[in-house]
Amino acid sequence: MLRTHTCGDLSEANIGESVTLCGWVDSYRDHGGGLFVDLRDRYGLTQVVFNPPDTSEELIELSKTLRTEYVIQVTGNVAARPEGMANKKMSTGAIELRCTDFKLLNKSKTPPVSPSATGKDLPGEDLRLKHRYLDLRRPEVQRTLLLRDRLIKGMRDYFADHNFADIETPVLGRSTPEGARDYLVPSRVHHGTFYALPQSPQLYKQILMIAGYDRYVQLARCFRDEDLRADRQPEFTQLDVEMSFVDGDDVIGVIDGLVAKLAKEHLGIDVPTPLPRMTYDEAMERFGHDAPDLRFGMELIDCSDLAPKSDFGVFKSVVEAGGHIRAINVKNGTKQYSRRGIDGLTEFVQGLGAKGLAWFRVEEDGKLGGAIAKFFSEELLEEFKERLGTEPGDLILFSADKFAGTCRILHALRTKIAKEMQLYEPDTMNFSWVVEFPMFDYDEDTKSWTAMHHPFTAPLEEHLELLKTDPGKCRAQAYDLVINGSEAGGGTVRIHDSEVQSQVFELLGIDEQTASERFGFLLDALQYGAPPHAGIALGVDRWVMLFAKLDNIRDCIAFPKTQKAGDLMTDAPGTVDAKQLKELAIKLDM
RNA sequence: GGCGCCGUAGCUCAAUUGGUUAGAGCACUGGACUGUCGAUCCAGAGGUUGCGGGUUCGAUUCCCGUCGGCGUCGCCA
């Protein structure tokens, strides 16, 4: 070992000891006669002093060549800092290391990304990704990755304690017809065929249930070749779980326990279980989104029955066309949003595809004011006031659109406004379940049904008949874990009955031959004594993001991809040799 | 693929309606200094204003295209 302690270890208890530290020069202060260095490693910062009499003239001369990010090994005496010189901002600020010997282990070029930069001095993200090894030295990033390590350790321990078996599944698999775009890997042995990287180990874990491994868990790397977002990477980690002889409540109960444990250990908060649940339909009614942020209210209010009574043309025509008029009441919103501010909100919703933004301002005397008020009779305005629960100072924002459109617009407004008006404490954590998702989405373009979750999801038992009569109303035994308005995990009870499975495939327009080609192995397996089973997958990267209070998933991953799915450090993806292409029988057509 | 924001010194930023030699802080180089802690003081060096084209007497500034980063919609069973 080149060191006896780390840069976070030493305190007044070590005064008088001779110790050796290794680390990077975080900063240096040259005083002519002597020199101070803040030495950094993963564990902290320690001040090293190169001063007579402890340090020889020769070593002081050498110390003057030190620059930031040089790597050194220092031996010295731990000493209390002189009277009044303690640094309360440092955890090791009571002591310092007085150098008696040191060795330059390595030099560094002037770093383009300074590990000690914070706030607005932080270099651009492209530069930090290019020099990721420097960015990863930043204490803030190290804290996040180490939190990630602890969360994963907590997950592994929890499932091990509950008798789950960790079983690995292949990365090279076969492309499935539905879902996200696959990442493909060409086969050298079978020209013209391709493996697909897994979007999730879904089918394998069901096979494991059929094979009798009744409690399975895996930290699985998943791949989806779709466009990126602040909370979405093409390559991500799922905590994948599957259980046999259980129903959805059992799976939810297991995850409730995990949430409570990790929230206690890493956030120091007591989360009461069972976590609250809400159906998908209720979530869309009240919040306009399937992952509602419950840290604040501002629920959606439907006014579709009142609105057409006005002379406001937009409201009338939208309702006549079968659309909805819904609103949110922004309490005390007129203070935050002046006329100019409302213009800003209008531009915001127009950017989301809305034609405009109708609004009321609640005046001091309680009356509803604003450009559209003149289209409303006194009586009707009273009805609106009652429906919306208005008080002076409130701002009412409307969306007039098809139901889905009002959901999209009002959810976006609700989220944006809550953030701008700081309607919740930044440290609040809210965990809940959204359950009973629709089985199917209707695709207007292709005039066909698609699976909302995946085609192996079981409908509610009482909705089995709806598969034949009214698929749009059919709800699934599906559940999503929602943390602060983010989907943090999702799962379903699986179909274990080949009869029901056939019905679902038929609805989805997957004929027998196609089904058999794509996942015949699962359909076969289901006929050999498949136990009832259910499972869930948690988005590990998102959990880290939420537990670390970050708003960007790249900061939770050591080597993330950019929005164009590239790696700025390695420059992946890259071209390959003609020889490699020839072996794979691939010709480029560009 | 659509929409929006951004790109100026190694880094973070500035530069008036389009106007002389593109500035500042940090970092870097040289010097001074015995207790600093974002040390301080003096001096210096450092620029293809992402790239290409256009408008103009003149472009960092306006226009078009392109590359890259970010956000968002589509997309993400």
Short mmCIF file of C-alpha atoms (C1' of nucleotides) in Angstrom, two decimals, chain A residues 28-30 32 36 47 67 81 85 87 96 120 124 127 179 200 224 226-227 229 232 451-454 554 562-563, chain B residues 1 10-13 27-30 32-40 68-77:
data_model
loop_
_atom_site.label_atom_id
_atom_site.label_comp_id
_atom_site.label_asym_id
_atom_site.label_seq_id
_atom_site.Cartn_x
_atom_site.Cartn_y
_atom_site.Cartn_z
CA TYR A 28 -2.21 24.92 -4.09
CA ARG A 29 -1.25 28.19 -2.42
CA ASP A 30 2.38 29.29 -2.81
CA GLY A 32 7.27 31.86 -1.11
CA PHE A 36 -0.14 24.66 1.04
CA GLN A 47 -4.45 20.22 3.78
CA ARG A 67 0.07 21.98 -10.21
CA ARG A 81 -3.66 23.85 12.88
CA MET A 85 -6.50 28.70 11.58
CA ASN A 87 -11.17 25.58 8.52
CA GLU A 96 -3.10 19.44 8.62
CA LYS A 120 -21.84 28.32 -12.99
CA GLY A 124 -20.22 22.58 -20.66
CA LEU A 127 -16.61 18.89 -22.56
CA GLY A 179 -42.16 -2.55 -28.55
CA SER A 200 -35.84 -6.26 -21.10
CA ARG A 224 -33.85 0.44 -26.69
CA GLU A 226 -35.26 5.19 -29.43
CA ASP A 227 -34.60 8.91 -29.10
CA ARG A 229 -34.61 12.39 -23.11
CA ARG A 232 -33.96 8.29 -20.82
CA ALA A 451 -50.66 -3.56 -26.35
CA MET A 452 -50.22 -0.75 -23.87
CA HIS A 453 -47.72 -2.72 -21.78
CA HIS A 454 -46.75 -5.93 -23.55
CA ARG A 554 -26.69 11.18 -17.41
CA THR A 562 -25.47 12.05 -25.64
CA GLN A 563 -28.86 12.90 -27.13
"C1'" G B 1 -38.15 13.65 -38.29
"C1'" G B 10 -7.55 25.94 -21.97
"C1'" C B 11 -12.46 26.96 -18.85
"C1'" U B 12 -16.76 30.32 -17.44
"C1'" C B 13 -18.65 34.54 -19.68
"C1'" A B 27 -6.31 28.51 -15.37
"C1'" C B 28 -1.26 28.91 -17.68
"C1'" U B 29 4.14 31.33 -17.88
"C1'" G B 30 7.79 34.58 -15.19
"C1'" A B 32 7.44 38.93 -5.18
"C1'" C B 33 5.75 37.07 -0.44
"C1'" U B 34 6.79 32.58 6.48
"C1'" G B 35 -0.01 30.52 7.84
"C1'" U B 36 -2.92 30.26 3.46
"C1'" C B 37 -7.58 27.86 2.57
"C1'" G B 38 -11.40 30.28 -4.31
"C1'" A B 39 -4.39 33.32 -0.85
"C1'" U B 40 -2.62 38.13 -2.38
"C1'" G B 68 -22.12 19.48 -32.27
"C1'" G B 69 -24.47 19.92 -27.14
"C1'" C B 70 -29.08 20.50 -24.40
"C1'" G B 71 -34.61 20.67 -23.80
"C1'" U B 72 -39.17 19.09 -25.85
"C1'" C B 73 -43.05 16.74 -29.32
"C1'" G B 74 -43.33 12.38 -32.25
"C1'" C B 75 -41.12 7.79 -30.47
"C1'" C B 76 -40.05 4.88 -25.88
"C1'" A B 77 -44.77 -2.98 -25.70
#
